[in-house]
Amino acid sequence: MVIDPARPDTVLIADNERSDQLFRYTLDGVPVQGAGGVGAGNLALAESVEDIESLAADATDLWVVGSQSHTKSGTEKPLRQRILQIHGETSKLWTVDWTGCAACTGPDFTALRNVEGAAFWSAHLWLGVRGPLVDGKSLLVELAPRPDTLTLDVVASYPVNLGGLAIVDLAVNPAKPDALWILAGASSGKATPQIFELAGPAATPRAHPLSLPEDAEGFAILPAGGVRAVTDGATAQDGTCKTTSTFYRADKL
C-alpha cells in the first residue's frame, strides 16, 4: 500500500496475484469509482510486474516492486525481478544488481530472496528484504541508478534488528520524511505484526505499541500520523476468494 502522490486522498494497493494493475481506495477503505463505476479508479500498469509485494512513492513518481524472488523450486522468474517507475503517463522498467550487497550474493540467499518492503527515502529507493534473515536480522538495502542504464545498484545495506521479525513493508510519512517506518512480521510462518520507526539506516528501531491485524501485508503512514494497513487474502483453487483481504484504519500511531 502507498499514498498516491498525484491523489493524496487515496491509497494504491497491490495484489501479488495481479500483474497488470493497482487498486485505488479512499483513506476510509472504500474502492474509488471512476466514470465507469467501481474499479474504473484503478491504475493500469503499462508493463507487467509479477508478484508485486511492495509499492513506493516520491513527490511525483510511483515505484512498483516485484518480489525479486525465485519459485519454490528455485526457478528464476524474470517478471518478478522488475521494478516499474511510473511518472504520469510514462514509465520505465528497472532491474536490480545485487552485487553491492555482500550478504545478498550467496546462492543460499539468492534462492530464498524475498523483497516485501519498498520506500523512497532520503532521495533513494530502499528495499526491505523479508527473507532470508541474516544472523536474525532483516536487511534494508539502498539503491541508486547506474548512469545511462536502467539498472539500480545496491549502494549500501544495513541489517536491522527487529527482535527476530522481518521487514514486511516500508513507508515514509510525506509530512515528516526524515524517518523510515517499518511494518514487521514473520520471515516465514506467523507472528504478531509490529510497527517500528527508524531515524536513520543504522539507528536502533523504535517499536510503536499499535495493535495490528494478523497477516498485515501493507501499510501507509498518513501526514496527520494515522495508519492504514491491509491484510493478505487468498484465492481458492477454483479462482474464488478463499480469504478476504481487510482494510485497517488507525488515526493515531
PDB file of C-alpha atoms in Angstrom:
ATOM      1  CA  MET A   1       0.000   0.000   0.000  1.00  0.00           C
ATOM      2  CA  VAL A   2       1.138   3.567  -0.706  1.00  0.00           C
ATOM      3  CA  ILE A   3      -0.367   7.040  -0.748  1.00  0.00           C
ATOM      4  CA  ASP A   4      -0.659   8.185  -4.360  1.00  0.00           C
ATOM      5  CA  PRO A   5       1.297  11.474  -4.681  1.00  0.00           C
ATOM      6  CA  ALA A   6      -0.996  12.545  -7.523  1.00  0.00           C
ATOM      7  CA  ARG A   7      -4.128  11.847  -5.486  1.00  0.00           C
ATOM      8  CA  PRO A   8      -3.097  12.001  -1.794  1.00  0.00           C
ATOM      9  CA  ASP A   9      -6.655  11.440  -0.611  1.00  0.00           C
ATOM     10  CA  THR A  10      -6.331   7.869  -1.928  1.00  0.00           C
ATOM     11  CA  VAL A  11      -4.076   4.861  -1.449  1.00  0.00           C
ATOM     12  CA  LEU A  12      -2.984   2.378  -4.081  1.00  0.00           C
ATOM     13  CA  ILE A  13      -2.884  -1.295  -3.128  1.00  0.00           C
ATOM     14  CA  ALA A  14      -1.065  -4.060  -4.978  1.00  0.00           C
ATOM     15  CA  ASP A  15      -2.354  -7.611  -5.209  1.00  0.00           C
ATOM     16  CA  ASN A  16       0.529 -10.022  -5.761  1.00  0.00           C
ATOM     17  CA  GLU A  17      -1.817 -12.207  -7.819  1.00  0.00           C
ATOM     18  CA  ARG A  18      -2.333  -9.371 -10.328  1.00  0.00           C
ATOM     19  CA  SER A  19       0.500  -8.117 -12.523  1.00  0.00           C
ATOM     20  CA  ASP A  20      -1.485  -5.633 -14.606  1.00  0.00           C
ATOM     21  CA  GLN A  21      -2.996  -3.073 -12.218  1.00  0.00           C
ATOM     22  CA  LEU A  22      -3.091  -1.414  -8.817  1.00  0.00           C
ATOM     23  CA  PHE A  23      -6.284  -0.920  -6.834  1.00  0.00           C
ATOM     24  CA  ARG A  24      -7.319   2.528  -5.636  1.00  0.00           C
ATOM     25  CA  TYR A  25      -9.131   3.117  -2.339  1.00  0.00           C
ATOM     26  CA  THR A  26     -10.090   6.130  -0.274  1.00  0.00           C
ATOM     27  CA  LEU A  27      -8.386   6.631   3.076  1.00  0.00           C
ATOM     28  CA  ASP A  28     -11.502   5.075   4.627  1.00  0.00           C
ATOM     29  CA  GLY A  29     -11.046   1.857   2.656  1.00  0.00           C
ATOM     30  CA  VAL A  30     -13.730   2.448   0.027  1.00  0.00           C
ATOM     31  CA  PRO A  31     -12.909   1.442  -3.580  1.00  0.00           C
ATOM     32  CA  VAL A  32     -12.743   4.530  -5.775  1.00  0.00           C
ATOM     33  CA  GLN A  33     -15.336   4.766  -8.504  1.00  0.00           C
ATOM     34  CA  GLY A  34     -14.334   6.228 -11.837  1.00  0.00           C
ATOM     35  CA  ALA A  35     -16.610   7.286 -14.662  1.00  0.00           C
ATOM     36  CA  GLY A  36     -17.307   3.637 -15.461  1.00  0.00           C
ATOM     37  CA  GLY A  37     -18.168   2.645 -11.891  1.00  0.00           C
ATOM     38  CA  VAL A  38     -16.326   0.696  -9.216  1.00  0.00           C
ATOM     39  CA  GLY A  39     -12.912  -0.404 -10.445  1.00  0.00           C
ATOM     40  CA  ALA A  40     -12.595   2.375 -13.003  1.00  0.00           C
ATOM     41  CA  GLY A  41     -10.475   4.282 -10.476  1.00  0.00           C
ATOM     42  CA  ASN A  42      -7.803   1.564 -10.535  1.00  0.00           C
ATOM     43  CA  LEU A  43      -4.402   2.207 -12.117  1.00  0.00           C
ATOM     44  CA  ALA A  44      -3.477   0.053 -15.109  1.00  0.00           C
ATOM     45  CA  LEU A  45       0.216  -0.805 -15.446  1.00  0.00           C
ATOM     46  CA  ALA A  46       1.920  -0.232 -18.776  1.00  0.00           C
ATOM     47  CA  GLU A  47       4.251  -3.197 -18.105  1.00  0.00           C
ATOM     48  CA  SER A  48       3.582  -6.386 -16.193  1.00  0.00           C
ATOM     49  CA  VAL A  49       5.256  -6.903 -12.833  1.00  0.00           C
ATOM     50  CA  GLU A  50       4.745 -10.336 -11.329  1.00  0.00           C
ATOM     51  CA  ASP A  51       4.379 -10.998  -7.620  1.00  0.00           C
ATOM     52  CA  ILE A  52       4.080  -7.326  -6.672  1.00  0.00           C
ATOM     53  CA  GLU A  53       4.988  -7.207  -2.994  1.00  0.00           C
ATOM     54  CA  SER A  54       5.720  -3.525  -2.414  1.00  0.00           C
ATOM     55  CA  LEU A  55       4.940  -0.023  -3.596  1.00  0.00           C
ATOM     56  CA  ALA A  56       6.813   3.227  -3.035  1.00  0.00           C
ATOM     57  CA  ALA A  57       6.281   6.871  -3.952  1.00  0.00           C
ATOM     58  CA  ASP A  58       8.268  10.076  -4.088  1.00  0.00           C
ATOM     59  CA  ALA A  59       6.762  13.520  -4.715  1.00  0.00           C
ATOM     60  CA  THR A  60       5.833  12.698  -8.315  1.00  0.00           C
ATOM     61  CA  ASP A  61       6.514   9.038  -9.114  1.00  0.00           C
ATOM     62  CA  LEU A  62       5.271   5.598  -8.157  1.00  0.00           C
ATOM     63  CA  TRP A  63       7.513   2.556  -7.878  1.00  0.00           C
ATOM     64  CA  VAL A  64       6.010  -0.925  -8.327  1.00  0.00           C
ATOM     65  CA  VAL A  65       8.368  -3.568  -6.967  1.00  0.00           C
ATOM     66  CA  GLY A  66       8.300  -7.266  -7.758  1.00  0.00           C
ATOM     67  CA  SER A  67       9.348  -9.678  -5.015  1.00  0.00           C
ATOM     68  CA  GLN A  68      12.781 -10.305  -6.648  1.00  0.00           C
ATOM     69  CA  SER A  69      12.193 -13.943  -5.731  1.00  0.00           C
ATOM     70  CA  HIS A  70      12.543 -17.342  -7.372  1.00  0.00           C
ATOM     71  CA  THR A  71       9.927 -20.074  -7.368  1.00  0.00           C
ATOM     72  CA  LYS A  72       9.914 -22.587  -4.525  1.00  0.00           C
ATOM     73  CA  SER A  73      11.771 -24.985  -6.834  1.00  0.00           C
ATOM     74  CA  GLY A  74      14.471 -22.357  -7.434  1.00  0.00           C
ATOM     75  CA  THR A  75      13.454 -21.318 -10.935  1.00  0.00           C
ATOM     76  CA  GLU A  76      14.247 -17.704 -11.794  1.00  0.00           C
ATOM     77  CA  LYS A  77      11.217 -15.592 -12.749  1.00  0.00           C
ATOM     78  CA  PRO A  78      12.330 -12.502 -14.727  1.00  0.00           C
ATOM     79  CA  LEU A  79       8.995 -10.687 -14.387  1.00  0.00           C
ATOM     80  CA  ARG A  80       9.406 -10.808 -10.594  1.00  0.00           C
ATOM     81  CA  GLN A  81      12.770  -9.058 -10.912  1.00  0.00           C
ATOM     82  CA  ARG A  82      11.183  -5.902 -12.320  1.00  0.00           C
ATOM     83  CA  ILE A  83      10.737  -2.501 -10.726  1.00  0.00           C
ATOM     84  CA  LEU A  84       8.374  -0.250 -12.626  1.00  0.00           C
ATOM     85  CA  GLN A  85       8.758   3.511 -12.213  1.00  0.00           C
ATOM     86  CA  ILE A  86       5.599   5.416 -13.192  1.00  0.00           C
ATOM     87  CA  HIS A  87       5.749   9.131 -13.941  1.00  0.00           C
ATOM     88  CA  GLY A  88       2.407  10.418 -15.185  1.00  0.00           C
ATOM     89  CA  GLU A  89       1.683   8.677 -18.474  1.00  0.00           C
ATOM     90  CA  THR A  90       5.237   7.354 -18.910  1.00  0.00           C
ATOM     91  CA  SER A  91       7.062   4.525 -17.216  1.00  0.00           C
ATOM     92  CA  LYS A  92      10.479   2.848 -17.010  1.00  0.00           C
ATOM     93  CA  LEU A  93      11.439  -0.724 -16.154  1.00  0.00           C
ATOM     94  CA  TRP A  94      14.414  -1.198 -13.834  1.00  0.00           C
ATOM     95  CA  THR A  95      16.303  -4.244 -12.600  1.00  0.00           C
ATOM     96  CA  VAL A  96      18.480  -4.558  -9.502  1.00  0.00           C
ATOM     97  CA  ASP A  97      22.165  -5.515  -9.481  1.00  0.00           C
ATOM     98  CA  TRP A  98      22.651  -7.095  -6.042  1.00  0.00           C
ATOM     99  CA  THR A  99      26.452  -7.403  -6.182  1.00  0.00           C
ATOM    100  CA  GLY A 100      26.889  -4.300  -3.998  1.00  0.00           C
ATOM    101  CA  CYS A 101      25.456  -6.258  -1.055  1.00  0.00           C
ATOM    102  CA  ALA A 102      27.882  -8.953   0.064  1.00  0.00           C
ATOM    103  CA  ALA A 103      25.260 -10.685   2.205  1.00  0.00           C
ATOM    104  CA  CYS A 104      22.844 -10.782  -0.743  1.00  0.00           C
ATOM    105  CA  THR A 105      25.022 -12.522  -3.324  1.00  0.00           C
ATOM    106  CA  GLY A 106      25.441 -16.046  -1.941  1.00  0.00           C
ATOM    107  CA  PRO A 107      23.471 -18.826  -3.652  1.00  0.00           C
ATOM    108  CA  ASP A 108      21.551 -19.700  -0.496  1.00  0.00           C
ATOM    109  CA  PHE A 109      20.421 -16.089  -0.064  1.00  0.00           C
ATOM    110  CA  THR A 110      19.568 -15.579  -3.742  1.00  0.00           C
ATOM    111  CA  ALA A 111      17.433 -18.719  -3.898  1.00  0.00           C
ATOM    112  CA  LEU A 112      15.399 -17.597  -0.865  1.00  0.00           C
ATOM    113  CA  ARG A 113      15.408 -13.842  -1.511  1.00  0.00           C
ATOM    114  CA  ASN A 114      12.022 -12.226  -0.960  1.00  0.00           C
ATOM    115  CA  VAL A 115      11.609  -8.444  -1.078  1.00  0.00           C
ATOM    116  CA  GLU A 116       8.387  -7.205   0.507  1.00  0.00           C
ATOM    117  CA  GLY A 117       9.139  -3.613   1.509  1.00  0.00           C
ATOM    118  CA  ALA A 118       9.906  -0.507  -0.536  1.00  0.00           C
ATOM    119  CA  ALA A 119      10.024   3.206   0.183  1.00  0.00           C
ATOM    120  CA  PHE A 120      11.506   6.298  -1.423  1.00  0.00           C
ATOM    121  CA  TRP A 121      13.578   7.782   1.396  1.00  0.00           C
ATOM    122  CA  SER A 122      16.447  10.288   1.508  1.00  0.00           C
ATOM    123  CA  ALA A 123      16.321  10.707  -2.288  1.00  0.00           C
ATOM    124  CA  HIS A 124      16.810   6.978  -2.959  1.00  0.00           C
ATOM    125  CA  LEU A 125      14.680   3.888  -3.360  1.00  0.00           C
ATOM    126  CA  TRP A 126      15.089   1.468  -0.437  1.00  0.00           C
ATOM    127  CA  LEU A 127      14.055  -2.178  -0.322  1.00  0.00           C
ATOM    128  CA  GLY A 128      13.269  -4.318   2.705  1.00  0.00           C
ATOM    129  CA  VAL A 129      14.176  -7.998   2.435  1.00  0.00           C
ATOM    130  CA  ARG A 130      11.705 -10.186   4.289  1.00  0.00           C
ATOM    131  CA  GLY A 131      13.738 -13.289   3.832  1.00  0.00           C
ATOM    132  CA  PRO A 132      16.062 -14.817   4.473  1.00  0.00           C
ATOM    133  CA  LEU A 133      17.153 -13.219   7.728  1.00  0.00           C
ATOM    134  CA  VAL A 134      20.891 -12.687   8.189  1.00  0.00           C
ATOM    135  CA  ASP A 135      22.016 -13.533  11.727  1.00  0.00           C
ATOM    136  CA  GLY A 136      18.430 -13.000  12.870  1.00  0.00           C
ATOM    137  CA  LYS A 137      18.191  -9.561  11.260  1.00  0.00           C
ATOM    138  CA  SER A 138      16.282  -8.252   8.253  1.00  0.00           C
ATOM    139  CA  LEU A 139      18.216  -6.479   5.507  1.00  0.00           C
ATOM    140  CA  LEU A 140      17.485  -2.929   4.385  1.00  0.00           C
ATOM    141  CA  VAL A 141      19.164  -2.049   1.079  1.00  0.00           C
ATOM    142  CA  GLU A 142      19.670   1.337  -0.551  1.00  0.00           C
ATOM    143  CA  LEU A 143      19.507   1.583  -4.346  1.00  0.00           C
ATOM    144  CA  ALA A 144      20.830   4.177  -6.771  1.00  0.00           C
ATOM    145  CA  PRO A 145      20.513   4.307 -10.577  1.00  0.00           C
ATOM    146  CA  ARG A 146      23.600   3.405 -12.574  1.00  0.00           C
ATOM    147  CA  PRO A 147      24.263   6.262 -15.030  1.00  0.00           C
ATOM    148  CA  ASP A 148      22.914   5.782 -18.561  1.00  0.00           C
ATOM    149  CA  THR A 149      21.292   2.436 -17.733  1.00  0.00           C
ATOM    150  CA  LEU A 150      18.063   1.027 -16.353  1.00  0.00           C
ATOM    151  CA  THR A 151      19.936  -0.773 -13.584  1.00  0.00           C
ATOM    152  CA  LEU A 152      19.637   0.019  -9.889  1.00  0.00           C
ATOM    153  CA  ASP A 153      22.778  -0.760  -7.910  1.00  0.00           C
ATOM    154  CA  VAL A 154      22.800  -1.664  -4.229  1.00  0.00           C
ATOM    155  CA  VAL A 155      24.975   1.123  -2.795  1.00  0.00           C
ATOM    156  CA  ALA A 156      24.536   0.198   0.878  1.00  0.00           C
ATOM    157  CA  SER A 157      22.937  -2.492   3.018  1.00  0.00           C
ATOM    158  CA  TYR A 158      22.019  -2.489   6.693  1.00  0.00           C
ATOM    159  CA  PRO A 159      20.979  -5.370   8.976  1.00  0.00           C
ATOM    160  CA  VAL A 160      18.006  -4.184  11.037  1.00  0.00           C
ATOM    161  CA  ASN A 161      17.343  -5.804  14.399  1.00  0.00           C
ATOM    162  CA  LEU A 162      13.578  -6.215  14.736  1.00  0.00           C
ATOM    163  CA  GLY A 163      13.712  -8.781  17.503  1.00  0.00           C
ATOM    164  CA  GLY A 164      13.607 -11.723  15.125  1.00  0.00           C
ATOM    165  CA  LEU A 165      10.882 -10.227  12.930  1.00  0.00           C
ATOM    166  CA  ALA A 166      11.353  -9.331   9.264  1.00  0.00           C
ATOM    167  CA  ILE A 167      10.502  -6.364   7.068  1.00  0.00           C
ATOM    168  CA  VAL A 168       7.027  -6.826   5.584  1.00  0.00           C
ATOM    169  CA  ASP A 169       6.575  -3.277   4.262  1.00  0.00           C
ATOM    170  CA  LEU A 170       8.199   0.165   4.417  1.00  0.00           C
ATOM    171  CA  ALA A 171       6.608   3.621   4.467  1.00  0.00           C
ATOM    172  CA  VAL A 172       7.511   7.282   4.747  1.00  0.00           C
ATOM    173  CA  ASN A 173       5.260   9.969   6.225  1.00  0.00           C
ATOM    174  CA  PRO A 174       5.167  12.649   3.482  1.00  0.00           C
ATOM    175  CA  ALA A 175       4.786  15.368   6.138  1.00  0.00           C
ATOM    176  CA  LYS A 176       7.789  14.139   8.164  1.00  0.00           C
ATOM    177  CA  PRO A 177      10.056  12.336   5.691  1.00  0.00           C
ATOM    178  CA  ASP A 178      13.161  12.025   7.884  1.00  0.00           C
ATOM    179  CA  ALA A 179      12.093   8.728   9.468  1.00  0.00           C
ATOM    180  CA  LEU A 180      11.502   5.386   7.807  1.00  0.00           C
ATOM    181  CA  TRP A 181       8.617   3.282   9.116  1.00  0.00           C
ATOM    182  CA  ILE A 182       8.728  -0.498   9.098  1.00  0.00           C
ATOM    183  CA  LEU A 183       5.867  -2.973   9.206  1.00  0.00           C
ATOM    184  CA  ALA A 184       7.441  -6.125  10.634  1.00  0.00           C
ATOM    185  CA  GLY A 185       6.192  -9.672  10.781  1.00  0.00           C
ATOM    186  CA  ALA A 186       7.419 -13.238  10.498  1.00  0.00           C
ATOM    187  CA  SER A 187      10.058 -14.020   7.889  1.00  0.00           C
ATOM    188  CA  SER A 188       8.089 -17.216   7.374  1.00  0.00           C
ATOM    189  CA  GLY A 189       5.113 -18.614   9.219  1.00  0.00           C
ATOM    190  CA  LYS A 190       3.107 -16.478  11.648  1.00  0.00           C
ATOM    191  CA  ALA A 191       3.966 -13.728  14.130  1.00  0.00           C
ATOM    192  CA  THR A 192       2.157 -10.748  15.623  1.00  0.00           C
ATOM    193  CA  PRO A 193       2.971  -7.749  13.379  1.00  0.00           C
ATOM    194  CA  GLN A 194       4.599  -4.625  14.766  1.00  0.00           C
ATOM    195  CA  ILE A 195       5.402  -1.119  13.551  1.00  0.00           C
ATOM    196  CA  PHE A 196       8.894   0.309  14.058  1.00  0.00           C
ATOM    197  CA  GLU A 197      10.283   3.789  13.455  1.00  0.00           C
ATOM    198  CA  LEU A 198      13.823   4.142  12.120  1.00  0.00           C
ATOM    199  CA  ALA A 199      15.502   7.544  12.479  1.00  0.00           C
ATOM    200  CA  GLY A 200      18.356   6.524  10.166  1.00  0.00           C
ATOM    201  CA  PRO A 201      19.513   3.365   8.397  1.00  0.00           C
ATOM    202  CA  ALA A 202      21.982   2.475  11.179  1.00  0.00           C
ATOM    203  CA  ALA A 203      19.739   3.667  14.045  1.00  0.00           C
ATOM    204  CA  THR A 204      18.074   1.412  16.597  1.00  0.00           C
ATOM    205  CA  PRO A 205      14.465   0.723  15.549  1.00  0.00           C
ATOM    206  CA  ARG A 206      11.842   2.089  17.950  1.00  0.00           C
ATOM    207  CA  ALA A 207       8.730  -0.045  18.371  1.00  0.00           C
ATOM    208  CA  HIS A 208       5.274   1.567  18.495  1.00  0.00           C
ATOM    209  CA  PRO A 209       2.606  -0.213  20.577  1.00  0.00           C
ATOM    210  CA  LEU A 210      -0.135  -0.252  17.964  1.00  0.00           C
ATOM    211  CA  SER A 211      -2.300  -3.355  17.723  1.00  0.00           C
ATOM    212  CA  LEU A 212      -2.441  -4.590  14.123  1.00  0.00           C
ATOM    213  CA  PRO A 213      -4.454  -7.342  12.483  1.00  0.00           C
ATOM    214  CA  GLU A 214      -2.757 -10.642  11.775  1.00  0.00           C
ATOM    215  CA  ASP A 215      -1.470 -11.094   8.227  1.00  0.00           C
ATOM    216  CA  ALA A 216      -0.951  -7.330   7.786  1.00  0.00           C
ATOM    217  CA  GLU A 217       0.959  -7.147   4.479  1.00  0.00           C
ATOM    218  CA  GLY A 218       0.963  -3.472   3.545  1.00  0.00           C
ATOM    219  CA  PHE A 219       0.647  -0.127   5.289  1.00  0.00           C
ATOM    220  CA  ALA A 220       0.851   3.629   4.809  1.00  0.00           C
ATOM    221  CA  ILE A 221       1.571   6.450   7.258  1.00  0.00           C
ATOM    222  CA  LEU A 222      -0.679   9.466   6.729  1.00  0.00           C
ATOM    223  CA  PRO A 223       0.606  13.064   7.031  1.00  0.00           C
ATOM    224  CA  ALA A 224      -1.502  13.557  10.164  1.00  0.00           C
ATOM    225  CA  GLY A 225       0.095  10.489  11.728  1.00  0.00           C
ATOM    226  CA  GLY A 226      -2.609   7.912  11.142  1.00  0.00           C
ATOM    227  CA  VAL A 227      -2.025   4.432   9.792  1.00  0.00           C
ATOM    228  CA  ARG A 228      -3.741   2.436   7.095  1.00  0.00           C
ATOM    229  CA  ALA A 229      -2.998  -1.250   6.685  1.00  0.00           C
ATOM    230  CA  VAL A 230      -4.228  -4.090   4.527  1.00  0.00           C
ATOM    231  CA  THR A 231      -4.169  -7.810   5.247  1.00  0.00           C
ATOM    232  CA  ASP A 232      -3.353 -10.584   2.842  1.00  0.00           C
ATOM    233  CA  GLY A 233      -6.158 -12.510   1.189  1.00  0.00           C
ATOM    234  CA  ALA A 234      -6.117 -15.876  -0.556  1.00  0.00           C
ATOM    235  CA  THR A 235      -7.622 -17.364  -3.710  1.00  0.00           C
ATOM    236  CA  ALA A 236      -9.096 -20.852  -3.775  1.00  0.00           C
ATOM    237  CA  GLN A 237      -8.138 -23.379  -6.444  1.00  0.00           C
ATOM    238  CA  ASP A 238     -11.322 -22.633  -8.373  1.00  0.00           C
ATOM    239  CA  GLY A 239     -10.435 -18.917  -8.540  1.00  0.00           C
ATOM    240  CA  THR A 240     -12.932 -17.754  -5.939  1.00  0.00           C
ATOM    241  CA  CYS A 241     -11.971 -15.751  -2.848  1.00  0.00           C
ATOM    242  CA  LYS A 242     -10.892 -18.102  -0.066  1.00  0.00           C
ATOM    243  CA  THR A 243      -9.778 -15.461   2.463  1.00  0.00           C
ATOM    244  CA  THR A 244     -10.990 -11.868   2.227  1.00  0.00           C
ATOM    245  CA  SER A 245      -8.408  -9.121   2.451  1.00  0.00           C
ATOM    246  CA  THR A 246      -9.284  -6.471   5.044  1.00  0.00           C
ATOM    247  CA  PHE A 247      -8.568  -2.742   5.346  1.00  0.00           C
ATOM    248  CA  TYR A 248      -7.496  -1.402   8.753  1.00  0.00           C
ATOM    249  CA  ARG A 249      -7.640   2.182   9.970  1.00  0.00           C
ATOM    250  CA  ALA A 250      -5.998   3.829  12.981  1.00  0.00           C
ATOM    251  CA  ASP A 251      -5.953   7.602  13.287  1.00  0.00           C
ATOM    252  CA  LYS A 252      -3.149   7.739  15.856  1.00  0.00           C
ATOM    253  CA  LEU A 253       0.173   5.955  15.918  1.00  0.00           C
TER     254      LEU A 253
END
